Short mmCIF file of C-alpha atoms in Angstrom, two decimals:
data_model
loop_
_atom_site.label_atom_id
_atom_site.label_comp_id
_atom_site.label_asym_id
_atom_site.label_seq_id
_atom_site.Cartn_x
_atom_site.Cartn_y
_atom_site.Cartn_z
CA MET L 1 -27.01 -28.89 -13.03
CA ILE L 2 -23.71 -27.69 -11.80
CA ARG L 3 -20.97 -30.08 -11.75
CA ARG L 4 -17.94 -29.35 -9.61
CA VAL L 5 -14.53 -30.28 -10.79
CA LEU L 6 -12.04 -31.42 -8.41
CA SER L 7 -8.31 -30.95 -9.28
CA THR L 8 -6.21 -33.88 -8.87
CA SER L 9 -3.03 -32.39 -9.77
CA THR L 10 -0.01 -31.61 -7.61
CA PRO L 11 -0.12 -28.09 -6.05
CA ALA L 12 2.02 -25.74 -7.86
CA LEU L 13 5.63 -24.72 -6.30
CA SER L 14 6.25 -21.45 -5.11
CA HIS L 15 8.11 -19.65 -8.02
CA ILE L 16 9.69 -17.41 -5.87
CA GLY L 17 10.48 -19.72 -3.00
CA LYS L 18 12.45 -22.50 -5.10
CA GLN L 19 15.01 -19.84 -6.33
CA SER L 20 18.20 -20.03 -4.59
CA LEU L 21 19.40 -16.96 -2.93
CA PRO L 22 23.25 -16.18 -3.69
CA PHE L 23 24.89 -13.76 -1.17
CA GLY L 24 28.63 -12.70 -0.68
CA SER L 25 31.31 -13.30 1.45
CA ASP L 26 30.72 -9.91 3.33
CA VAL L 27 27.26 -11.27 4.54
CA VAL L 28 26.95 -13.79 7.35
CA MET L 29 24.14 -15.78 8.00
CA THR L 30 23.45 -17.93 11.31
CA HIS L 31 20.64 -19.94 11.68
CA ASP L 32 19.67 -20.79 15.33
CA PRO L 33 17.40 -24.05 15.08
CA THR L 34 15.95 -23.16 18.87
CA PRO L 35 12.38 -22.64 18.70
CA ILE L 36 11.00 -19.18 19.87
CA MET L 37 9.22 -19.61 23.31
CA THR L 38 9.16 -16.42 24.46
CA PRO L 39 8.04 -14.37 21.04
CA ARG L 40 7.63 -10.47 20.41
CA VAL L 41 4.30 -11.61 18.54
CA PRO L 42 2.09 -14.68 18.94
CA ALA L 43 2.45 -15.77 15.45
CA ASP L 44 6.32 -16.27 15.98
CA LEU L 45 5.84 -18.97 18.80
CA HIS L 46 8.15 -22.11 18.06
CA SER L 47 9.73 -20.53 15.12
CA THR L 48 13.48 -20.40 14.58
CA THR L 49 15.84 -17.78 14.19
CA LEU L 50 17.68 -16.51 11.14
CA LYS L 51 20.56 -13.73 11.66
CA ILE L 52 21.74 -12.00 8.43
CA LYS L 53 24.93 -9.55 9.14
CA GLY L 54 26.44 -7.38 6.40
CA PRO L 55 28.67 -4.04 6.19
CA LEU L 56 25.51 -2.03 6.80
CA GLY L 57 24.25 -3.76 9.98
CA GLU L 58 22.25 -6.62 11.18
CA HIS L 59 18.75 -8.28 10.61
CA THR L 60 17.13 -10.92 12.67
CA LEU L 61 14.06 -12.68 11.13
CA PRO L 62 11.68 -15.26 12.67
CA ILE L 63 11.57 -18.71 10.41
CA LYS L 64 8.52 -20.63 10.40
CA PRO L 65 9.10 -24.29 11.90
CA TYR L 66 8.23 -25.85 8.68
CA VAL L 67 10.62 -23.79 6.59
CA LYS L 68 13.80 -25.47 5.96
CA LEU L 69 17.05 -23.16 5.25
CA ALA L 70 19.82 -25.14 3.41
CA PHE L 71 23.16 -23.44 2.80
CA GLU L 72 25.71 -24.81 0.00
CA GLN L 73 28.78 -23.47 -1.89
CA GLU L 74 28.53 -23.53 -5.88
CA GLN L 75 31.57 -22.59 -7.81
CA GLY L 76 32.72 -20.37 -5.00
CA ASP L 77 29.23 -18.62 -4.55
CA SER L 78 27.29 -19.07 -1.33
CA LEU L 79 23.74 -19.95 -1.73
CA LEU L 80 20.73 -20.36 0.36
CA THR L 81 17.90 -22.52 -0.53
CA VAL L 82 14.73 -22.19 1.02
CA SER L 83 12.12 -24.94 1.12
CA VAL L 84 9.14 -25.99 3.11
CA ALA L 85 7.78 -29.61 4.76
CA ASP L 86 4.67 -29.96 2.85
CA SER L 87 4.25 -27.62 -0.37
CA SER L 88 0.76 -29.07 -0.71
CA ILE L 89 -0.56 -27.01 2.43
CA LYS L 90 -1.64 -23.66 1.43
CA GLU L 91 -0.20 -21.69 4.61
CA GLN L 92 3.28 -23.28 3.83
CA ARG L 93 3.44 -22.77 0.44
CA ALA L 94 2.49 -19.20 0.93
CA MET L 95 5.16 -18.48 3.60
CA TRP L 96 7.76 -20.22 1.28
CA GLY L 97 7.66 -17.41 -1.45
CA THR L 98 7.27 -14.57 1.62
CA THR L 99 10.19 -16.16 3.46
CA ARG L 100 12.46 -16.07 0.51
CA ALA L 101 11.44 -12.65 -0.30
CA LEU L 102 12.01 -11.27 3.30
CA ILE L 103 15.38 -12.78 3.34
CA ALA L 104 16.21 -11.25 -0.10
CA ASN L 105 15.25 -7.91 1.28
CA ALA L 106 17.29 -8.37 4.44
CA ILE L 107 20.51 -9.12 2.36
CA THR L 108 20.02 -5.97 0.32
CA GLY L 109 19.53 -4.07 3.40
CA VAL L 110 22.81 -4.97 4.81
CA THR L 111 25.03 -4.95 2.12
CA GLU L 112 23.35 -1.83 -0.17
CA GLY L 113 20.77 -0.34 1.93
CA TYR L 114 17.69 1.56 0.81
CA THR L 115 17.12 4.99 -0.40
CA VAL L 116 14.07 6.89 -0.39
CA PRO L 117 14.02 10.46 -1.84
CA VAL L 118 11.28 12.91 -0.15
CA ARG L 119 10.43 16.30 -2.02
CA LEU L 120 9.00 19.13 -0.58
CA VAL L 121 6.95 21.31 -3.28
CA GLY L 122 5.70 24.49 -2.30
CA VAL L 123 6.69 28.30 -1.74
CA GLY L 124 9.23 28.49 1.09
CA TYR L 125 9.16 24.64 1.91
CA ARG L 126 12.40 23.60 2.96
CA ALA L 127 14.12 21.23 5.32
CA THR L 128 17.50 21.21 7.45
CA ILE L 129 18.86 18.41 9.57
CA GLU L 130 19.72 19.59 13.18
CA ASP L 131 20.83 18.38 16.49
CA ASN L 132 23.79 16.48 15.23
CA GLY L 133 21.71 14.44 12.81
CA ARG L 134 19.20 13.56 14.99
CA LYS L 135 16.13 15.89 14.14
CA LEU L 136 14.54 16.76 10.99
CA SER L 137 13.38 20.47 10.69
CA MET L 138 11.02 21.62 8.13
CA LYS L 139 9.31 24.81 6.96
CA LEU L 140 5.99 23.78 5.55
CA GLY L 141 3.96 27.08 5.20
CA PHE L 142 2.76 26.98 9.09
CA SER L 143 3.35 29.48 11.63
CA HIS L 144 5.83 27.13 13.15
CA GLN L 145 8.46 24.65 12.06
CA VAL L 146 7.77 21.01 11.90
CA GLU L 147 10.40 18.80 13.89
CA ILE L 148 10.55 15.36 13.82
CA GLU L 149 13.15 12.89 15.38
CA ILE L 150 15.19 10.76 13.16
CA PRO L 151 14.60 6.95 14.06
CA GLU L 152 17.61 4.91 14.92
CA GLY L 153 19.18 3.07 11.95
CA ILE L 154 17.96 5.69 9.30
CA GLN L 155 20.28 8.26 8.03
CA CYS L 156 18.84 11.78 6.80
CA ALA L 157 20.31 14.02 4.45
CA THR L 158 19.29 17.30 2.66
CA PRO L 159 21.21 17.66 -0.67
CA LEU L 160 18.78 20.56 -1.67
CA PRO L 161 16.55 22.85 0.73
CA ASN L 162 13.71 21.03 -0.68
CA LYS L 163 14.84 17.46 -0.82
CA ILE L 164 15.33 14.99 1.81
CA MET L 165 17.13 11.68 1.39
CA LEU L 166 16.44 8.95 3.72
CA GLN L 167 18.60 5.70 3.82
CA GLY L 168 18.71 2.66 5.87
CA ASN L 169 19.13 -1.20 6.04
CA ASP L 170 15.48 -1.92 6.77
CA ASN L 171 13.10 -0.94 3.58
CA GLN L 172 10.14 -1.24 5.70
CA LYS L 173 11.48 1.33 8.31
CA VAL L 174 12.60 3.91 5.82
CA LYS L 175 9.26 3.76 3.90
CA GLU L 176 7.42 4.18 7.25
CA PHE L 177 9.35 7.23 8.44
CA ALA L 178 9.14 8.87 4.66
CA PHE L 179 5.21 8.45 4.94
CA LYS L 180 5.43 9.82 8.72
CA ILE L 181 7.17 13.08 6.89
CA ARG L 182 4.41 13.04 4.02
CA LYS L 183 1.49 13.07 6.65
CA TRP L 184 2.36 16.76 7.66
CA ARG L 185 1.62 18.05 3.91
CA PRO L 186 0.02 15.32 1.78
CA PRO L 187 0.11 16.16 -1.98
CA GLU L 188 -3.00 18.11 -2.76
CA PRO L 189 -4.41 18.12 -6.58
CA TYR L 190 -5.27 21.64 -7.19
CA ASN L 191 -2.00 23.51 -6.64
CA GLN L 192 0.07 20.14 -6.67
CA LYS L 193 1.71 21.36 -3.69
CA GLY L 194 3.07 18.90 -0.66
CA ILE L 195 5.46 16.16 0.25
CA PHE L 196 6.12 13.64 -2.26
CA VAL L 197 7.74 10.05 -1.81
CA GLY L 198 9.85 8.74 -4.16
CA ASP L 199 8.61 9.12 -7.83
CA GLU L 200 4.92 10.01 -6.56
CA THR L 201 3.03 12.05 -8.74
CA ILE L 202 -0.65 13.39 -8.51
CA ALA L 203 -3.15 14.54 -11.38
CA LYS L 204 -4.02 17.86 -11.53
CA LYS L 205 -7.40 18.95 -10.83
CA THR L 206 -8.92 22.44 -11.66
CA SER L 207 -11.32 24.21 -9.53
CA LYS L 208 -14.91 24.30 -10.23
CA LYS L 209 -16.15 27.84 -11.57
CA LYS L 210 -19.16 29.37 -10.03
#
């Protein structure tokens, strides 16, 4: 006979969500409590809007209607506390930590930015920036050069012929562009050539001898 034990304990709080977020005087946050009625995606319907502005740009985040934001000052520092209406509801508890993490990433983006290095490994592989910084041109062993438009909001530099540095205030967009570049020559394990993102490595394989 199997007995099912039902827990009567109080649901755990979000360890990430309950931590206050400090931010400097160079960051301005504006929370508009007006519900979003014409969202870009259906999931944002009735959400509110948080704008985060800093030296490197601005982010706009949809905030679920059950997520509460409280701004306060403590010993000269600005703090943002995130909470939810009912932490016993699984969805709200999950969004508690997620919302806090998204806001933290946005603060980092508009103050410090995100940098992702991309390495070109292969004989003759090299990259240059053309068209006044709007186009990335690469030699990757094809009969033609590969040219990719650099998305708005992302800065691209080539400190070395085989190294590309991507920078922007949106971590997701910077990484998406890095992996778009990588698709042209994914790292291969036999000669360990290709395009590597960040500190990516690949285990070397040896060819089977006939």
